[in-house]
Coordinates of C-alpha atoms in Angstrom, one line a residue:
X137 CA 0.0 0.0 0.0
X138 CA 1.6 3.4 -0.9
X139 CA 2.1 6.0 1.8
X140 CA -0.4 8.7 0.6
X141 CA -3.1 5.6 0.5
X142 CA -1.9 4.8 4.2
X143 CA -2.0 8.6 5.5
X144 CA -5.8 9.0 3.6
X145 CA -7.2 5.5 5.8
X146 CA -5.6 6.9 9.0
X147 CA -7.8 10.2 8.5
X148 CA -10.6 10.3 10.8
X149 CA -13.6 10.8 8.8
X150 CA -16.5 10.3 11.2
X151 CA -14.9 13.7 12.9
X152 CA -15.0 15.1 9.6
X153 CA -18.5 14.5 8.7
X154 CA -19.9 15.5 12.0
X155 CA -18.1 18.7 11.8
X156 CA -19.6 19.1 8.1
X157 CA -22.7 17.9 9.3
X158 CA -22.5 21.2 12.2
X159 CA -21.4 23.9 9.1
X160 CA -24.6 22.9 6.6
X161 CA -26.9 22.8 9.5
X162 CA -25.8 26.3 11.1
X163 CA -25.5 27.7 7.5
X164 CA -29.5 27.2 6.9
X165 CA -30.3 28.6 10.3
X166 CA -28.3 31.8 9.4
X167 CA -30.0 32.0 6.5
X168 CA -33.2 31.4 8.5
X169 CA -32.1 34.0 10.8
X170 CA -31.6 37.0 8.1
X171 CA -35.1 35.5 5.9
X172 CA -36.9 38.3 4.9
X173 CA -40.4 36.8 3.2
X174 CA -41.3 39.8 1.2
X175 CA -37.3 40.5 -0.5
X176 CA -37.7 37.2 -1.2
X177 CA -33.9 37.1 -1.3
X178 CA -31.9 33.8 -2.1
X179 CA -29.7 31.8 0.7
X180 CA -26.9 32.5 -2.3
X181 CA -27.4 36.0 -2.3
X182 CA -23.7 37.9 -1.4
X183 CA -25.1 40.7 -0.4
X184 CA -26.8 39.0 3.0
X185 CA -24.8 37.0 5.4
X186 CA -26.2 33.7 4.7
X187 CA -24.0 34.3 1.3
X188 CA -21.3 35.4 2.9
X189 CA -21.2 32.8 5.1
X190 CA -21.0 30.3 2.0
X191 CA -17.9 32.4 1.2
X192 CA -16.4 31.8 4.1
X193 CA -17.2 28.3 4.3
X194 CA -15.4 28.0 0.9
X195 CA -12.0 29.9 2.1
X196 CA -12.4 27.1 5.1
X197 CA -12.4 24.6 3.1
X198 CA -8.9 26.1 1.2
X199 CA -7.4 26.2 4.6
X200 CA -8.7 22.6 5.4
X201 CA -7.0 21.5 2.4
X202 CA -3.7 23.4 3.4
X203 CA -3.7 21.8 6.9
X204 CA -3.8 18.4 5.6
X205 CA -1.4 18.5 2.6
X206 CA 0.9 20.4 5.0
X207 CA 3.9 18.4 7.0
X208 CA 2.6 17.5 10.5
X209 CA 5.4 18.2 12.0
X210 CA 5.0 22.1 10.8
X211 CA 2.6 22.7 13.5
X212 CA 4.8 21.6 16.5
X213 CA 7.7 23.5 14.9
X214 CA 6.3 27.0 14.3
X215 CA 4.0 26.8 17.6
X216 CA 5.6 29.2 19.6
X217 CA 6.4 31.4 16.4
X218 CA 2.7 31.5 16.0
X219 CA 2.2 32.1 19.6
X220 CA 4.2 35.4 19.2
X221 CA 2.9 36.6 16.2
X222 CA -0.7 36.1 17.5
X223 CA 0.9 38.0 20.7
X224 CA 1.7 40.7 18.7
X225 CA -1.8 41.3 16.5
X226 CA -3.8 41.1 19.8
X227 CA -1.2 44.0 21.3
X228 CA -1.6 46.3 18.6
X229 CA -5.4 45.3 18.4
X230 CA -6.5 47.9 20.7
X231 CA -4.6 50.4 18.7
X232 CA -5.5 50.0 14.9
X233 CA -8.3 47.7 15.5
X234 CA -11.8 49.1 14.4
X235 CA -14.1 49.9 17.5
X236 CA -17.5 48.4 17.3
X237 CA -19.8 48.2 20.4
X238 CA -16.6 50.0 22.6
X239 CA -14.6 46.9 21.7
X240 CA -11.6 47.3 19.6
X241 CA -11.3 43.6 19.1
X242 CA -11.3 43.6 15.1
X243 CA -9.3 44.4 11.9
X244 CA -11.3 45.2 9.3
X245 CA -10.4 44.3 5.4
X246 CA -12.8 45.6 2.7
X247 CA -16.2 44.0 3.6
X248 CA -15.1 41.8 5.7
X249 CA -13.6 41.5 9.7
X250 CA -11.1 39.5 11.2
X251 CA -10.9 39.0 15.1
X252 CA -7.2 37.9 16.5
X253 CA -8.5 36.9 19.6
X254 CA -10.0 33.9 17.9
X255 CA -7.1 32.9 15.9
X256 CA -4.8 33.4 19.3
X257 CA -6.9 30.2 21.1
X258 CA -5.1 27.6 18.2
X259 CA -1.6 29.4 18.6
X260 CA -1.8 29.2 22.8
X261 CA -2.8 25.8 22.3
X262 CA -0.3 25.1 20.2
X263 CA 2.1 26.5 22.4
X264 CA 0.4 24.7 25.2
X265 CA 1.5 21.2 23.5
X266 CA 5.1 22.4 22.7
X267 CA 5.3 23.7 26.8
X268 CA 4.3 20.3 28.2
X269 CA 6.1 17.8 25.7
X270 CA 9.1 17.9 27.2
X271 CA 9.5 14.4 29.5
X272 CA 10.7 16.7 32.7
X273 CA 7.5 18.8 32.5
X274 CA 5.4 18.1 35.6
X275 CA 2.3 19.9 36.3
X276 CA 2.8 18.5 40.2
X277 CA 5.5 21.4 40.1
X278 CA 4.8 25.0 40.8
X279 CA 7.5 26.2 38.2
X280 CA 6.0 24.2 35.5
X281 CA 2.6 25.1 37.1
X282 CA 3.3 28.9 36.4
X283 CA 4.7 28.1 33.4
X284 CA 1.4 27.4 31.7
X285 CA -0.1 29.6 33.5
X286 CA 2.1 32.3 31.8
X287 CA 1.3 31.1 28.0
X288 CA -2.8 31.2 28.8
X289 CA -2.6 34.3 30.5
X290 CA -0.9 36.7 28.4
X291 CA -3.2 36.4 25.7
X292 CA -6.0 37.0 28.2
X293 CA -4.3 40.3 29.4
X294 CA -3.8 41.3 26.0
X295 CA -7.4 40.5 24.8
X296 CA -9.0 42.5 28.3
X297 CA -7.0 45.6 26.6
X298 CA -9.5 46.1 23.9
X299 CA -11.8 44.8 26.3
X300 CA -13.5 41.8 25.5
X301 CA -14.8 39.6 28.7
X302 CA -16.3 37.3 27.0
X303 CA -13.4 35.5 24.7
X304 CA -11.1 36.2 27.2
X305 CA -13.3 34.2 29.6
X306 CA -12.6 30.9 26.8
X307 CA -8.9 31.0 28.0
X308 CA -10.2 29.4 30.7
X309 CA -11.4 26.1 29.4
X310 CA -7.4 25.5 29.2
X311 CA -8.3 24.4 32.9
X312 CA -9.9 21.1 31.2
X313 CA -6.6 20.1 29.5
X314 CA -4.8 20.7 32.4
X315 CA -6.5 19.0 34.8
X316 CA -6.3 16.0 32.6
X317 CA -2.5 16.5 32.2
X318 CA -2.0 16.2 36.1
X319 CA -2.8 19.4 37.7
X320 CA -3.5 19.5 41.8
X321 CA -7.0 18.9 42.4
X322 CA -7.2 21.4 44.9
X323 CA -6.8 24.0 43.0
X324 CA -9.7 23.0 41.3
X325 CA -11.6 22.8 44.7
X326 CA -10.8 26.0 45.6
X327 CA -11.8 27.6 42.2
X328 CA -15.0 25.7 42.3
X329 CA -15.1 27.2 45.9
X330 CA -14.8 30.7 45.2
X331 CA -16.8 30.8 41.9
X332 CA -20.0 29.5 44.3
X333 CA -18.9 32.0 46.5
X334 CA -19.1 34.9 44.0
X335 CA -22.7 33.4 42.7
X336 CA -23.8 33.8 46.4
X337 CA -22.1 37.2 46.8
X338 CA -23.9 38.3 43.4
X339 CA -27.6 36.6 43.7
X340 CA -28.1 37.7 47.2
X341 CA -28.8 41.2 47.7
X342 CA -27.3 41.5 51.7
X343 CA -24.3 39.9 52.3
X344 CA -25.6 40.1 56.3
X345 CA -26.8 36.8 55.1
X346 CA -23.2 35.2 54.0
X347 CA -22.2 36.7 56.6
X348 CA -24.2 34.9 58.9
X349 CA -23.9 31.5 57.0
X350 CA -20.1 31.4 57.1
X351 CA -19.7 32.1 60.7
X352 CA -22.4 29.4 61.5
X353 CA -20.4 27.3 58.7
X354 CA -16.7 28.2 61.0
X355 CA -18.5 27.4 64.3
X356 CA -19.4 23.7 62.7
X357 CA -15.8 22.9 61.7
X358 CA -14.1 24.1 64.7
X359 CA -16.4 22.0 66.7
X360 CA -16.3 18.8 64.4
X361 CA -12.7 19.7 64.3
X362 CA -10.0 19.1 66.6
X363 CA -10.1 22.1 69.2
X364 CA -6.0 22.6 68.7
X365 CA -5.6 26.5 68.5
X366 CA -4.2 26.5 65.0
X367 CA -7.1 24.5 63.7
X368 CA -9.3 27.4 65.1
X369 CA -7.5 30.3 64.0
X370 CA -7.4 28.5 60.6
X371 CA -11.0 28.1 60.7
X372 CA -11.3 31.6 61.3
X373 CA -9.2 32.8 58.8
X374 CA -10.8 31.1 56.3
X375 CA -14.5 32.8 57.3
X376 CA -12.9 36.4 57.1
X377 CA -10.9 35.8 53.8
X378 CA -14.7 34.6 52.5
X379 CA -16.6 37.6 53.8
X380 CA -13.8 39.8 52.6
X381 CA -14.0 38.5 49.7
X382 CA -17.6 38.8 48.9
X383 CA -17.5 42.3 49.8
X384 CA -14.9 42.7 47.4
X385 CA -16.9 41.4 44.8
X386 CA -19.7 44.0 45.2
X387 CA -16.8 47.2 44.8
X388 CA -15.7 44.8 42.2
X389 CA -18.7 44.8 40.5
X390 CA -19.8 48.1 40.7
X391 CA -16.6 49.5 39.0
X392 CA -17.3 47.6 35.7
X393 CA -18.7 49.4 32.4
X394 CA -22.9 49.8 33.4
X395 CA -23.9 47.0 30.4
X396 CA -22.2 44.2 32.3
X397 CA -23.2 45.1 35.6
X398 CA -26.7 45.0 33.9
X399 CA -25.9 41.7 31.7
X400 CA -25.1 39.9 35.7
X401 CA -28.1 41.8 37.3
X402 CA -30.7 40.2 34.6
X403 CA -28.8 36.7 35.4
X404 CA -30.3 36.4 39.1
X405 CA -33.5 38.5 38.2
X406 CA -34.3 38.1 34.7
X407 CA -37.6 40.3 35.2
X408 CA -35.7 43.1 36.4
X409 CA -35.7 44.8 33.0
X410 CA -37.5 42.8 30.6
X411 CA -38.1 45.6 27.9
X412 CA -34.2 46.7 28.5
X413 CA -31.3 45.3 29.8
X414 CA -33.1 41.8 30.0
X415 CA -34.3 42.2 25.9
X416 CA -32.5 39.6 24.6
X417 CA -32.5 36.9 26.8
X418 CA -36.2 37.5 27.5
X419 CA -36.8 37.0 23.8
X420 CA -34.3 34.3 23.1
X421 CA -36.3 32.0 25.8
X422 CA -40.0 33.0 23.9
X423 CA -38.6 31.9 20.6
X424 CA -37.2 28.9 22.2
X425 CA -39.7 28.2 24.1
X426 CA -42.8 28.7 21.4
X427 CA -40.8 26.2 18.8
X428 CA -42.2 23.1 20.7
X429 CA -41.8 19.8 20.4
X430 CA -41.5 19.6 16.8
X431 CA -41.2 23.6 15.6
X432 CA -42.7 25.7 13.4
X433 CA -41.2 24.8 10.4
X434 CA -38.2 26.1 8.6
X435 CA -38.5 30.2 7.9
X436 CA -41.5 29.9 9.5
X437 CA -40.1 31.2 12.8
X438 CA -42.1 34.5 14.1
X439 CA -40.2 35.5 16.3
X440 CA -36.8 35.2 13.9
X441 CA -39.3 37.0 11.1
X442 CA -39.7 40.1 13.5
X443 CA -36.1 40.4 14.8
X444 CA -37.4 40.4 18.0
X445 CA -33.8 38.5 19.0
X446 CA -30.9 41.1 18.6
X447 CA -27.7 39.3 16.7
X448 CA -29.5 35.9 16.3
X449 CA -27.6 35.0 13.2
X450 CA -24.5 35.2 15.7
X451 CA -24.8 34.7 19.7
X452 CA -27.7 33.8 19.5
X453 CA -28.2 31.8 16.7
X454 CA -29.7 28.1 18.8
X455 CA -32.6 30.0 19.7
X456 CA -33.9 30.2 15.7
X457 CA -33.0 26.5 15.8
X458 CA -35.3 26.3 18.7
X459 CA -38.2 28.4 17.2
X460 CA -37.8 26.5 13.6
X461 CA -36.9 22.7 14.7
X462 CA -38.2 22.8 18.2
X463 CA -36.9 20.3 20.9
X464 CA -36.3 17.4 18.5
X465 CA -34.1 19.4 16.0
X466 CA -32.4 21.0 18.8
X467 CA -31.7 17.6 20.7
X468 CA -30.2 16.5 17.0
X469 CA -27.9 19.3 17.0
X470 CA -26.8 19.0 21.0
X471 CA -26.0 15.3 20.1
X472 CA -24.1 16.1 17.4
X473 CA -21.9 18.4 19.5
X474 CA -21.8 15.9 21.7
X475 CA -20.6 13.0 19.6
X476 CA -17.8 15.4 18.1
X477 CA -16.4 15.6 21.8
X478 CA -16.7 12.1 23.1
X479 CA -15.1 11.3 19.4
X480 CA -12.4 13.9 19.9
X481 CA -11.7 12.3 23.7
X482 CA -11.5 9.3 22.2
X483 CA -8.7 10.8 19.2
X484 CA -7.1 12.5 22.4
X485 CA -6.8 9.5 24.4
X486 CA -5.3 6.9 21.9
X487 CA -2.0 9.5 21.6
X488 CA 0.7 8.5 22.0
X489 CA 2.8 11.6 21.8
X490 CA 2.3 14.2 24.4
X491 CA 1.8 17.0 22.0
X492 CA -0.6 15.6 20.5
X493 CA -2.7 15.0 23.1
X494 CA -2.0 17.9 25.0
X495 CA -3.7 19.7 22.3
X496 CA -6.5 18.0 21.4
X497 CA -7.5 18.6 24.8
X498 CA -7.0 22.3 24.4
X499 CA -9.7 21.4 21.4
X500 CA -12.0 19.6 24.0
X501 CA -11.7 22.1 26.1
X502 CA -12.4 25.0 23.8
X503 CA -15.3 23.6 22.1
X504 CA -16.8 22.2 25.3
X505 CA -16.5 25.8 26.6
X506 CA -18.1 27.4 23.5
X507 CA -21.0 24.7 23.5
X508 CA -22.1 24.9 26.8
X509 CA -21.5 29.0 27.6
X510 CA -23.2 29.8 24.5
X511 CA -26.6 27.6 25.0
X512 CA -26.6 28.7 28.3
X513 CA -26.7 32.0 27.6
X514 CA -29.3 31.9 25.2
X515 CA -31.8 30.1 27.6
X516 CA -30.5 32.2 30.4
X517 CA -28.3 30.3 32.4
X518 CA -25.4 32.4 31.9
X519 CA -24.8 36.3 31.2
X520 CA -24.7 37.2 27.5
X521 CA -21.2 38.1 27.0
X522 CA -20.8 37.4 23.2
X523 CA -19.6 33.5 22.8
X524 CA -20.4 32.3 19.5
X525 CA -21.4 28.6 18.9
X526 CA -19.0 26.5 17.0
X527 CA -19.3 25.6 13.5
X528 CA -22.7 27.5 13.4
X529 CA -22.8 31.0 14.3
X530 CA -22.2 33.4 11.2
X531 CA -18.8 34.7 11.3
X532 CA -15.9 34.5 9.2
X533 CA -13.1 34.5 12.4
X534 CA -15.1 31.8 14.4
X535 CA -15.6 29.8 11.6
X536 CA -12.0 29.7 10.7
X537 CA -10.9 29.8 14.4
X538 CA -12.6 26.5 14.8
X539 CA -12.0 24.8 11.3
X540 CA -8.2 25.2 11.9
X541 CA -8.1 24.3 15.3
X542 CA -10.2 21.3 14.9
X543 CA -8.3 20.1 11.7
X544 CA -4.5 20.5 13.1
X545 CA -5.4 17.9 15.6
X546 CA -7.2 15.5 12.9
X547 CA -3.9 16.0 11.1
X548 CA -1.9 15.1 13.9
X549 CA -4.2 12.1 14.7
X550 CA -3.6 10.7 11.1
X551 CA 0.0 11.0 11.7
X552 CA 0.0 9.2 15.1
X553 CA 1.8 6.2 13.8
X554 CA 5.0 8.5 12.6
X555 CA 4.8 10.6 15.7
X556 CA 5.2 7.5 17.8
X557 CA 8.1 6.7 15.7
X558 CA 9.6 9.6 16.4
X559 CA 9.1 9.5 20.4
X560 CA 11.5 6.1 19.6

């Protein structure tokens, strides 16, 4: 059997057609989402975005192709020169970027916008894999601890400089790869810790009552406890760095711009402002809501007819899937996200070079982070802070942002017979 037959059988198709599968569906919805009965205007048209999303499909596939006629071993070579260059367009970002919404997160060519923010989440994982290949790197250390915590954060910093919360917040999902790669688990207790301690601090209104609940919490452990002195001043520590804490939280809240203090208000009360702040969450869960069981039928959607949903061919795209498909087709497209991450666990797992699994977990974890933020959000589970959904939303940067992520690591999986030969 000749090589190039060899390298085309060890290509992972299934992945492939799921991920084709997510494109063609989320093209029809944008389509869907941009309909306008009386213009009458065709899903090929250029001049709407369901035609320029076919454009961009196109230039995905042309980078498809050019990620899997390239050398594999390009990608774990130029890594960290990627890293820096992506380091570089999210610094000057802020500077020559066009402003949209106070955001200066985009460069804008002709017609068309590019985000570096998006492209940056391939490079850091890229650089990710390259950090933790090395057989000495151990995630039990704190060097090599801080060392990976250097590569995901200076993107973040970078990216809060134009700002934009919300893909900074996807750095995070790194968190998933490392805690498969060997990182504490405390740390993840403690994170989990404080992150239920800031939904407390930010869903009830007078922190008398955490107050309260923590000191009652201290007086339990000190008297299940051991009653040795350190033990108690520990105890006691530990209630006063929480109630400092959640006091924190509230100057910390109140300092950011009005629209996000608004976007986490409407989270824990989402009548407070239903004809306002509360608009588009409000009217994401009525289009959802009203599709059913079955739906109301492709461009048949009122509520996507009326633009009642602000950006639904991009943030909030599930909710025309919702209106149109109803439960069923939106359980079909939730299942199809979740196949392409148990399949990619399952690509992940049968590496054996460190690389390469190191960054198809950064893939997991990206995706996973995308899925779930971005459903959430549009049934109100989570503040709206601009997260698009994979392979669906319109957008020329997320789509390609995604496409080349996804299909570095289904080149690298195809190639996991010459990588292993390497490791010998």
């Amino acid at each position: 059997m000749r090589q190039e037959d060899l390298y085309i059988n060890k290509i992972d198709w299934l992945t492939i057609v799921i991920y084709a599968s997510l494109v063609i569906i989320g093209w029809f919805n944008i389509y869907a989402a941009v309909y306008d009965e009386q213009a009458a205007m065709s899903i090929f048209d250029f001049s709407i975005n369901s035609g320029k999303q076919l454009v961009w499909i196109g230039t995905a596939l042309l980078l498809i192709t050019l990620i899997m006629v390239a050398d594999y071993r390009l990608f774990e070579n130029l890594s960290l020169v990627l890293y820096g260059i992506f380091l570089v367009f999210l610094l000057i970002t802020p500077f020559f970027g066009k402003e949209i919404n106070g955001q200066r997160a985009w460069f804008e060519i002709g017609a068309f916008r590019l985000q570096p923010a998006e492209f940056a989440k391939f490079a850091t994982a890229l650089a990710l894999a390259k950090l933790m290949e090395r057989p000495t790197f151990d995630l039990g250390q704190t060097k090599h601890q801080l060392q990976a915590l250097l590569v995901i954060m200076l993107p973040v910093a970078l990216i809060m400089l134009q700002p934009d919360t919300g893909t900074a917040m996807v750095y995070t999902a790194f968190f998933i790869m490392l805690y498969r790669e060997g990182m504490p688990q405390h740390y993840y207790v403690i994170g989990l810790s404080f992150i239920t301690i800031s939904l407390l601090a930010l869903g009830i209104e007078n922190n008398l009552y955490i107050v309260v609940g923590v000191a009652v919490l201290v007086l339990i452990l000190i008297m299940l406890g051991k009653k040795k002195l350190g033990r108690i001043i520990g105890f006691i520590s530990l209630g006063l760095i929480i109630i400092g804490y959640t006091y924190s939280l509230d100057y910390v809240v109140s300092k950011l711009p009005e629209h996000q203090q608004n976007r986490i208000m409407v989270l824990f009360n989402p009548d407070l402002d239903p004809l306002g702040v509360g608009w588009n969450v409000t009217q994401s869960k009525i289009a959802i809501g009203s599709g059913g069981l079955m739906g109301k039928g492709y461009l048949e959607g009122t509520q996507t007819k009326f633009d009642f949903v602000p950006e639904q061919h991009t943030d909030f795209i599930f909710c025309t899937l919702g209106e149109e498909f109803g439960w069923l087709g939106s359980l079909v497209v939730i299942i199809l996200f979740c196949a392409l991450l148990i399949r990619l666990v399952f690509l992940a797992e049968r590496q054996k070079n460190r690389f390469s699994r190191v960054y198809g977990y950064c893939v997991i974890s990206i995706l996973l982070f995308h899925f779930m933020i971005n459903i959430a959000m549009t049934i109100g589970l989570f503040p709206v802070v601009g997260i698009p959904l994979p392979f669906f939303s319109y957008g020329g940067s997320s789509l390609w942002s995604f496409t080349i992520l996804l299909f570095i690591f289904i080149k690298l999986d195809s190639h996991r017979i010459q990588l292993l030969g390497r490791m010998g």
